PDB file of C-alpha atoms in Angstrom:
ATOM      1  CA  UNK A   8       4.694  11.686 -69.317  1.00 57.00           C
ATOM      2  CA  UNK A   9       2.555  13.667 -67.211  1.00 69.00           C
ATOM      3  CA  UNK A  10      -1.166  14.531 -66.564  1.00 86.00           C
ATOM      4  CA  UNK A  11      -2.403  16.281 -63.861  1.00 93.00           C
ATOM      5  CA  UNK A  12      -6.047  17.692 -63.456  1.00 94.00           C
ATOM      6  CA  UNK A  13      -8.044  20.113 -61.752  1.00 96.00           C
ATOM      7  CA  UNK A  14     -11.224  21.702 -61.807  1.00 96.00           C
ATOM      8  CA  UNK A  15     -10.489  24.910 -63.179  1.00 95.00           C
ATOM      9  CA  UNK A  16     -13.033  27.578 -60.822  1.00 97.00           C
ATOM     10  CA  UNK A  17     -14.887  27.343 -57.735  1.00 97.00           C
ATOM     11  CA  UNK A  18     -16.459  29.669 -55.841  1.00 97.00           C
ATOM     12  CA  UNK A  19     -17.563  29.124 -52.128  1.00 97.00           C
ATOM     13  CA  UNK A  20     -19.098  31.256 -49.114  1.00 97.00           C
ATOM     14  CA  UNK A  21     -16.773  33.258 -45.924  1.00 97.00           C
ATOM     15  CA  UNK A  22     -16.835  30.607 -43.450  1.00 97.00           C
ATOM     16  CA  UNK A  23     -17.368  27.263 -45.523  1.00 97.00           C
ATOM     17  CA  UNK A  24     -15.261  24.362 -45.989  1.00 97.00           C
ATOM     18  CA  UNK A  25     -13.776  23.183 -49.435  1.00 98.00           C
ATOM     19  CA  UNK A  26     -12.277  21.052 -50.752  1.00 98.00           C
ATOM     20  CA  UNK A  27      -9.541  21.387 -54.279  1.00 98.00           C
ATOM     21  CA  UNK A  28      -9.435  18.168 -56.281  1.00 98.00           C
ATOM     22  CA  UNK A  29      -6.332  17.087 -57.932  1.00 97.00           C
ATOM     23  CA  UNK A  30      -5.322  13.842 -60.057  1.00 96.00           C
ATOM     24  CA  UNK A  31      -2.040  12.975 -61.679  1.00 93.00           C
ATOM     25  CA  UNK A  32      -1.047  10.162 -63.733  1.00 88.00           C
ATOM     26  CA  UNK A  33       2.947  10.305 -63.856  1.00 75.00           C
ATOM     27  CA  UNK A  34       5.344   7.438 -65.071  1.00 70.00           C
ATOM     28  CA  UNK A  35       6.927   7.847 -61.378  1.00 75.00           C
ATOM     29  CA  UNK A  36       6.208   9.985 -58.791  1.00 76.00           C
ATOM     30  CA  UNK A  37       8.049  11.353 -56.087  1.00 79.00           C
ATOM     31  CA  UNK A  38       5.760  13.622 -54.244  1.00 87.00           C
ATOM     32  CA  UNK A  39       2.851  16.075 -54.664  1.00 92.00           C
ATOM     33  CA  UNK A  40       2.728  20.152 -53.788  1.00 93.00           C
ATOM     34  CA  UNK A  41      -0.130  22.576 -53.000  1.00 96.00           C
ATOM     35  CA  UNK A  42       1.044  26.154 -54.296  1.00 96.00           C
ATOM     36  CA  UNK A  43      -1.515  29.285 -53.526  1.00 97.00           C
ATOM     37  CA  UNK A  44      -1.716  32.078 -56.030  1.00 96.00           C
ATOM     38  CA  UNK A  45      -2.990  35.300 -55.774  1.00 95.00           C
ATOM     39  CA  UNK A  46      -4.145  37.477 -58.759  1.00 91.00           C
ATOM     40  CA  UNK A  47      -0.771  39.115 -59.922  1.00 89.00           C
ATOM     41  CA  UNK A  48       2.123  37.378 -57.348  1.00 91.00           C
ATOM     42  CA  UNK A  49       4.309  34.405 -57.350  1.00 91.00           C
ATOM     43  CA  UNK A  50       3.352  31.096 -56.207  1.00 94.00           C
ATOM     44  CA  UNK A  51       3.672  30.677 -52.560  1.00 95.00           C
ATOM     45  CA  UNK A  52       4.115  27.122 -51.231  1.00 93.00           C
ATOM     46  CA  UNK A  53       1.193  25.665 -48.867  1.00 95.00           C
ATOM     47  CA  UNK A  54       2.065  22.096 -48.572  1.00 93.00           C
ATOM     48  CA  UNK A  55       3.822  19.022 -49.906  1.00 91.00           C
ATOM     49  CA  UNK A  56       2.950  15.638 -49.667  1.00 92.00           C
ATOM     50  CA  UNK A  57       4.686  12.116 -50.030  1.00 88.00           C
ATOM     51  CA  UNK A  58       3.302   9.814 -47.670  1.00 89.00           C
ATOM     52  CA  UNK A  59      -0.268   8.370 -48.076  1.00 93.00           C
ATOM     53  CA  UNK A  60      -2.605  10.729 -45.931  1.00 95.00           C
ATOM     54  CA  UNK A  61      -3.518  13.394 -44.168  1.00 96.00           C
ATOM     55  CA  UNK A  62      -1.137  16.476 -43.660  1.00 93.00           C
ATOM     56  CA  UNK A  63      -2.685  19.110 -41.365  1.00 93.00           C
ATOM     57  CA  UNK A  64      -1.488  22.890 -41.552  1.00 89.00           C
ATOM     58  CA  UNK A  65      -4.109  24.826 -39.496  1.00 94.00           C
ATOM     59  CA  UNK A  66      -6.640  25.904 -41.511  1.00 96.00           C
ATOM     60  CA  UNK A  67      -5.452  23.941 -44.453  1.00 96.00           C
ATOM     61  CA  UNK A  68      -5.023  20.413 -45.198  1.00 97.00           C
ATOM     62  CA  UNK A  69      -3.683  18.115 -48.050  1.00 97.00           C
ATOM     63  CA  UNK A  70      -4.286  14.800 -48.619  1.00 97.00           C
ATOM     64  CA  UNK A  71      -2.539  12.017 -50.814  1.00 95.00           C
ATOM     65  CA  UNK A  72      -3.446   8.543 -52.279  1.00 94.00           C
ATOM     66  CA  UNK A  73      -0.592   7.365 -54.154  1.00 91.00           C
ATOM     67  CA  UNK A  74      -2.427   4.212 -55.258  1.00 90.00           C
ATOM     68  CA  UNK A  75      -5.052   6.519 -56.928  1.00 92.00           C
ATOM     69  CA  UNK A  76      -2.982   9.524 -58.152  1.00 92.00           C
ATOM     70  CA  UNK A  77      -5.289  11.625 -56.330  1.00 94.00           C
ATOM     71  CA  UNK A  78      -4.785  14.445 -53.927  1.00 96.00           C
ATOM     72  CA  UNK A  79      -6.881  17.330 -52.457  1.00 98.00           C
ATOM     73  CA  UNK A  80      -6.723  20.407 -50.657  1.00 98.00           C
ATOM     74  CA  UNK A  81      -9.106  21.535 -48.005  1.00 98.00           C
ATOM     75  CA  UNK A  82      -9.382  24.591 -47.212  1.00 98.00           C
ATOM     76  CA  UNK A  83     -11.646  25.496 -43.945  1.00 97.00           C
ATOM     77  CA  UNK A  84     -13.161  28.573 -42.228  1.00 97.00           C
ATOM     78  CA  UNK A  85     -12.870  30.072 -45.291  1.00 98.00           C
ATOM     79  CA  UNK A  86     -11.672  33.829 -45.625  1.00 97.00           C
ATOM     80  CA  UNK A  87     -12.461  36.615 -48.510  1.00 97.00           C
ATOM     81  CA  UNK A  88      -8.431  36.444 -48.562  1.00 97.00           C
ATOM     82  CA  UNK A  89      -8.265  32.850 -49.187  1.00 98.00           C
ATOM     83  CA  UNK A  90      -9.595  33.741 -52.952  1.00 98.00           C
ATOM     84  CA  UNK A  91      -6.686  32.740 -55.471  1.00 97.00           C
ATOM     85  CA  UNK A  92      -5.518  30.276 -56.995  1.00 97.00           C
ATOM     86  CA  UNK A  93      -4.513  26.724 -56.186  1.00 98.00           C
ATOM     87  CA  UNK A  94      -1.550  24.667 -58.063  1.00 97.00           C
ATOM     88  CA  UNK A  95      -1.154  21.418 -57.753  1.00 96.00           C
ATOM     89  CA  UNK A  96       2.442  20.285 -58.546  1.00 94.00           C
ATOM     90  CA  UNK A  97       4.166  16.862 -58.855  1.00 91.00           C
ATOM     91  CA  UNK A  98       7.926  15.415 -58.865  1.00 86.00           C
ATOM     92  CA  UNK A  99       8.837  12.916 -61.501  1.00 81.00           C
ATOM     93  CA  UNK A 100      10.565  10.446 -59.626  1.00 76.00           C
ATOM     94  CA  UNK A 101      13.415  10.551 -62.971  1.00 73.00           C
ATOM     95  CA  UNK A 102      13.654  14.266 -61.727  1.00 71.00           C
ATOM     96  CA  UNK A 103      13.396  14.898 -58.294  1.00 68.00           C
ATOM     97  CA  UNK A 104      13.839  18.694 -58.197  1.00 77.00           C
ATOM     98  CA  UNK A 105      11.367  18.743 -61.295  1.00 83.00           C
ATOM     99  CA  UNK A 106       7.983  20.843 -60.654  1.00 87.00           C
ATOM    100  CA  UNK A 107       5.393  20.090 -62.745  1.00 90.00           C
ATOM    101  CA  UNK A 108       2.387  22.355 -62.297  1.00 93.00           C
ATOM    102  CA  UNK A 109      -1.630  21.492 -63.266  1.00 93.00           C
ATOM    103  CA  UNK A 110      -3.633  24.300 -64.946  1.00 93.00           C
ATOM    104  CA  UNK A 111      -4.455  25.400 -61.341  1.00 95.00           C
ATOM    105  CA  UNK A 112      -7.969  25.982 -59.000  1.00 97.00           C
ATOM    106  CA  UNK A 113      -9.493  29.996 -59.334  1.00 97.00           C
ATOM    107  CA  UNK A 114     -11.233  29.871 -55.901  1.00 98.00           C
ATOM    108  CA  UNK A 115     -13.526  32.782 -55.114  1.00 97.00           C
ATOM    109  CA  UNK A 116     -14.824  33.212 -52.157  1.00 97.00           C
ATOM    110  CA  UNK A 117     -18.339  35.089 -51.463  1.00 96.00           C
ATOM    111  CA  UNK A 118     -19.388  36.587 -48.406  1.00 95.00           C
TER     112      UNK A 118
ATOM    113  CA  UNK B  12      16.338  35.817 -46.213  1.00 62.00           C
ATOM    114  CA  UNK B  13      16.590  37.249 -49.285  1.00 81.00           C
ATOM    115  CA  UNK B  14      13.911  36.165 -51.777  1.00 93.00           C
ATOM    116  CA  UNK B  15      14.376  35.844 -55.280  1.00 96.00           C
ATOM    117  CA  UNK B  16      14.836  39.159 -56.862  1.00 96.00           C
ATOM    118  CA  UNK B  17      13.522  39.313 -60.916  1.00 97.00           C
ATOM    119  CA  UNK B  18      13.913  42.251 -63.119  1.00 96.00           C
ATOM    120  CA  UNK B  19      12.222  43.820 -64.725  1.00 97.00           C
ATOM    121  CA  UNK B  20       8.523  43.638 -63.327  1.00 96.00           C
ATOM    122  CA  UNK B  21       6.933  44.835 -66.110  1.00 97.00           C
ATOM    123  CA  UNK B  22       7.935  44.652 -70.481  1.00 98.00           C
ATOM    124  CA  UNK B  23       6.505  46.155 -73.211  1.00 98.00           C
ATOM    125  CA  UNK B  24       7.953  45.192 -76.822  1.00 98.00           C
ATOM    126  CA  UNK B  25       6.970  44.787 -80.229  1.00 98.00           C
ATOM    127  CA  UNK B  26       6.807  41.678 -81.944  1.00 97.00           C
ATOM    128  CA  UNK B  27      10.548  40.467 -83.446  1.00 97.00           C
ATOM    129  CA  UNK B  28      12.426  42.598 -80.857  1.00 98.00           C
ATOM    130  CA  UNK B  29      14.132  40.918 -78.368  1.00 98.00           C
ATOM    131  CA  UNK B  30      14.154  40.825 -74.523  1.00 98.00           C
ATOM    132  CA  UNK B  31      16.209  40.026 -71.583  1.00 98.00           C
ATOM    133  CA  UNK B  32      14.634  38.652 -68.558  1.00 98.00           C
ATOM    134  CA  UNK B  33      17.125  38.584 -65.309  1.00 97.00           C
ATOM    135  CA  UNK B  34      16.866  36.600 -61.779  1.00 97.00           C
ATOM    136  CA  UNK B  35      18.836  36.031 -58.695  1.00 96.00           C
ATOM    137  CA  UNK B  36      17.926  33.086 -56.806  1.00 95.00           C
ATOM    138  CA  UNK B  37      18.123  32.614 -52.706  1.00 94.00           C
ATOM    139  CA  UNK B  38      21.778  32.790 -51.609  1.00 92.00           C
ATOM    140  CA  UNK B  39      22.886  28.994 -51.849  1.00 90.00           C
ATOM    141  CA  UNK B  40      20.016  27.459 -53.577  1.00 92.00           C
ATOM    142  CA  UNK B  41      21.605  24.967 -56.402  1.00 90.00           C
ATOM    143  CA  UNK B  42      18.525  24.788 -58.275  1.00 92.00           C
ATOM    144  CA  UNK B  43      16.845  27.626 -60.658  1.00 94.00           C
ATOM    145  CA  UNK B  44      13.593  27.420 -62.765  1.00 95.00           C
ATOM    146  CA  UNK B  45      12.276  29.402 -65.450  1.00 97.00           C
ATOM    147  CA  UNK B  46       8.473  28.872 -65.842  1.00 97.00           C
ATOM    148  CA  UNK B  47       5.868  30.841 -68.440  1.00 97.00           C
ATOM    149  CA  UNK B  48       2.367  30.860 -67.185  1.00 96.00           C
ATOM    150  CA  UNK B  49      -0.283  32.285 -69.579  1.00 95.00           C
ATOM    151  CA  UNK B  50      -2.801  34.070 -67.987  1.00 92.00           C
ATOM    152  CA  UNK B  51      -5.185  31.318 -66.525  1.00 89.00           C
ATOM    153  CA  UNK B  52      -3.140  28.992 -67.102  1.00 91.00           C
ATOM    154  CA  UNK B  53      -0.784  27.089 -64.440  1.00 93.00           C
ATOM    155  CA  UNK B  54       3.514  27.471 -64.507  1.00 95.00           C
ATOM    156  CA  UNK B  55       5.012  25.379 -67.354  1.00 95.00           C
ATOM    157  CA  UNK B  56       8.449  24.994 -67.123  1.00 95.00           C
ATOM    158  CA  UNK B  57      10.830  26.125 -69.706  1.00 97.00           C
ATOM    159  CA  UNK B  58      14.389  25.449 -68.074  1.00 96.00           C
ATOM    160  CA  UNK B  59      16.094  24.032 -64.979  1.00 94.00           C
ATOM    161  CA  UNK B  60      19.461  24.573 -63.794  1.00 93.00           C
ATOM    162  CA  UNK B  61      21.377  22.886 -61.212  1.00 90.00           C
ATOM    163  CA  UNK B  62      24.670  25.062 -60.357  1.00 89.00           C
ATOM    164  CA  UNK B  63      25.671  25.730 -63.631  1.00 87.00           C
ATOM    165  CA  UNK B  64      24.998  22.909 -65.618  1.00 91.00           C
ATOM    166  CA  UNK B  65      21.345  22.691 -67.640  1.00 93.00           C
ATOM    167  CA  UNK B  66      19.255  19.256 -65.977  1.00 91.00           C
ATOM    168  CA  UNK B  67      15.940  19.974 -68.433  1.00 92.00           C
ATOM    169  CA  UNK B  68      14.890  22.168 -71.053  1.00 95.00           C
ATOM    170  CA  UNK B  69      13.235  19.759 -73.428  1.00 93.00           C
ATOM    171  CA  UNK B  70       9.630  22.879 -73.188  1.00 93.00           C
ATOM    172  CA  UNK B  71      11.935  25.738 -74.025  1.00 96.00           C
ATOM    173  CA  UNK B  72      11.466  27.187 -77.443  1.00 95.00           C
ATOM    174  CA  UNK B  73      15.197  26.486 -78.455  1.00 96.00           C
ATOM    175  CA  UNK B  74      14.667  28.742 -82.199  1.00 96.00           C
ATOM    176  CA  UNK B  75      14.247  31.984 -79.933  1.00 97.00           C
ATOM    177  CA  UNK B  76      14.567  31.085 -76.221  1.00 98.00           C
ATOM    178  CA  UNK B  77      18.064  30.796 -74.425  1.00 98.00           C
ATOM    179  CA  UNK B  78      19.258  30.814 -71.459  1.00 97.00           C
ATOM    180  CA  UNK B  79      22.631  30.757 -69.270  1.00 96.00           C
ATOM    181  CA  UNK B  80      23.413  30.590 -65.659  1.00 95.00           C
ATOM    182  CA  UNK B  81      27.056  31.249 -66.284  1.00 82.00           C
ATOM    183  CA  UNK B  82      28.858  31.113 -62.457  1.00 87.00           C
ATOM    184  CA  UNK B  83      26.028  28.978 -61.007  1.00 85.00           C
ATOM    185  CA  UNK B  84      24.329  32.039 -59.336  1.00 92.00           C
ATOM    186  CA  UNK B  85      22.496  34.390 -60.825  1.00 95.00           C
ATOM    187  CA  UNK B  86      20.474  33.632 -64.464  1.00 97.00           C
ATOM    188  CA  UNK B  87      19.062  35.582 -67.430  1.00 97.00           C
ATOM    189  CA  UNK B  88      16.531  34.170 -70.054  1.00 98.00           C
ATOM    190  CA  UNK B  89      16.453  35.846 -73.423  1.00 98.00           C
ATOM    191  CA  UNK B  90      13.707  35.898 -76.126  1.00 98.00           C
ATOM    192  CA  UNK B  91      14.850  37.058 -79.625  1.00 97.00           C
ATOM    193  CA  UNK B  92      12.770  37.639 -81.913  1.00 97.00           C
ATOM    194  CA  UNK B  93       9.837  37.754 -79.609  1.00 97.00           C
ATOM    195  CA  UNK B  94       5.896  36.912 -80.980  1.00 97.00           C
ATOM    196  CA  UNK B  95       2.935  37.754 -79.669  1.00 97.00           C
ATOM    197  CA  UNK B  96       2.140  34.191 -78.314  1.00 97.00           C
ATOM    198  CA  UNK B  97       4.908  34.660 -75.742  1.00 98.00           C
ATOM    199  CA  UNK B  98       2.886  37.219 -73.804  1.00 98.00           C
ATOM    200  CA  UNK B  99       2.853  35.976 -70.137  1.00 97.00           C
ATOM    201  CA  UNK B 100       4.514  36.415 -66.959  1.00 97.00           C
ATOM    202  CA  UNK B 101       8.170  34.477 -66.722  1.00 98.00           C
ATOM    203  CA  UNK B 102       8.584  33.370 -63.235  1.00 97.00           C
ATOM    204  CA  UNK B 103      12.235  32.286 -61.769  1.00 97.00           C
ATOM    205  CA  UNK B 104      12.607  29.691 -59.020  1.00 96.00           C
ATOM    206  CA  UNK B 105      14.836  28.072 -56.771  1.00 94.00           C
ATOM    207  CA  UNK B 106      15.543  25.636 -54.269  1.00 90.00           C
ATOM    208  CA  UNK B 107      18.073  23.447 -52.496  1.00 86.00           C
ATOM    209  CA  UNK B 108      19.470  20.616 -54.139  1.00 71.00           C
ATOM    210  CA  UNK B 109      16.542  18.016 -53.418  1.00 60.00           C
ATOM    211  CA  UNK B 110      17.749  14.825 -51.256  1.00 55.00           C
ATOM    212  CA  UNK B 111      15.008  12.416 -53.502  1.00 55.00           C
ATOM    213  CA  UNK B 112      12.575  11.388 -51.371  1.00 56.00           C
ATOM    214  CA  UNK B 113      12.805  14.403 -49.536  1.00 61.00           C
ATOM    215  CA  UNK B 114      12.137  16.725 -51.922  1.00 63.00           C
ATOM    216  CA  UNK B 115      12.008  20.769 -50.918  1.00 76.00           C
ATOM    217  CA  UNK B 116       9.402  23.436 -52.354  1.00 85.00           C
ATOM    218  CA  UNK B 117      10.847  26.104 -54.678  1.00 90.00           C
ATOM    219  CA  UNK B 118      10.765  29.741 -54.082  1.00 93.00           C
ATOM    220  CA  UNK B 119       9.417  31.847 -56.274  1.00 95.00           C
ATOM    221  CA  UNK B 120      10.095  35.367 -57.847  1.00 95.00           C
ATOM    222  CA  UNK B 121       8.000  38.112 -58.401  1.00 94.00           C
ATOM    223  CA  UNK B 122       7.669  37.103 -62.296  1.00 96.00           C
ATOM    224  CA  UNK B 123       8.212  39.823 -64.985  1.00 97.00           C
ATOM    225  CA  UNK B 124       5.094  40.417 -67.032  1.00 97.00           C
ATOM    226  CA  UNK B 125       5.390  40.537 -70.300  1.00 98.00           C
ATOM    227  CA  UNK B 126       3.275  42.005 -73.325  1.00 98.00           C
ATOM    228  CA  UNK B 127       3.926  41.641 -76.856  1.00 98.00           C
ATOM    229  CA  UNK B 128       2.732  43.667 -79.169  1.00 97.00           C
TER     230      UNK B 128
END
């Protein structure tokens, strides 16, 4: 089966750096998304990760560690529009156009 | 491009009536999703279609949910009778057939909120 966690609020300043924790344990795994939220609209994909590391997408940036089921989003320069929320998302490697979805990130942002 | 178009946005029924949700996915995307999210709560998803044919739908509620993708384009998702603990907003997805490894994202739809009373 699967398991994937997140903290479920944070709240940060306009301007600050953050950072969206995300682990997974999955009996395979075939890749991990970042899905943004806002308060009454669909998901809207951010990023997707399969690799180990870094993937840089200007302001934002997602990271993997297979080895550790463990992934995070960081989210910099931060923007009163950049409050939402965050989904973290895995593919079962038995289902590769499977989307499972964590309990998602609120993230409000302060000025 | 054409996103994917849900109807309605917004449903109001009473408890034990029964409600049609409808979706039609990007132009050429094999693969559609219908997920429930609870307010607060992330997507879970209830069925996925690829074409036609039915590749998971071992969360949806089988005593009252159904659902049909009949030509392999457009779906509807039905609820009958409905209860109050289905209150939530149904989103519909799609996405190209994945290639494994590389996987694509799915697109989502507006999502039709729905309150049970």
């Amino acid at each position: 089966g699967q398991n994937i966690d997140q903290p479920t609020e944070m709240t940060a300043t306009e301007g600050a750096i953050v950072q969206i924790n995300c682990t997974y344990q999955t009996s395979g795994f075939n890749g991990l998304f970042w899905y943004q939220q806002h308060a009454g609209e669909a998901p809207t994909f951010l990023s997707y990760n399969v690799l180990d590391g870094l993937e840089e997408k200007g302001r934002f940036s997602s990271f993997l560690s297979r080895s550790k089921g463990y992934s995070y989003l960081l989210l910099k320069e931060l923007q009163m529009k950049d409050s939402a929320s965050y989904l973290c998302a895995v593919r079962p490697i038995y289902n590769t156009d499977k989307l499972i979805f964590g309990t998602g990130t609120r993230l409000q942002v302060f000025p | 491009e054409a996103g994917v178009a849900q109807s309605p946005r917004y449903k109001i029924i009473e408890k034990r009536q029964s409600v049609a949700f409808w979706c039609n996915p990007i132009s050429g995307h094999a693969t559609l999703y219908w997920y429930q999210q609870i307010l607060g709560q992330g997507p879970k998803l209830l069925i996925q279609f690829q074409n036609n044919g039915v590749v998971d739908d071992s969360q949806l509620p089988k005593d009252r949910f159904s659902a049909e993708r009949l030509k392999g384009v457009d779906s509807t998702l039905k609820i009958q009778p409905a209860k109050l603990e289905d209150s939530a907003v149904y989103l519909c997805a799609s996405s190209p057939m994945g290639t494994g490894f590389f996987s694509t994202e799915a697109f989502f739809g507006q999502g039709t909120r729905l309150t049970v009373v």
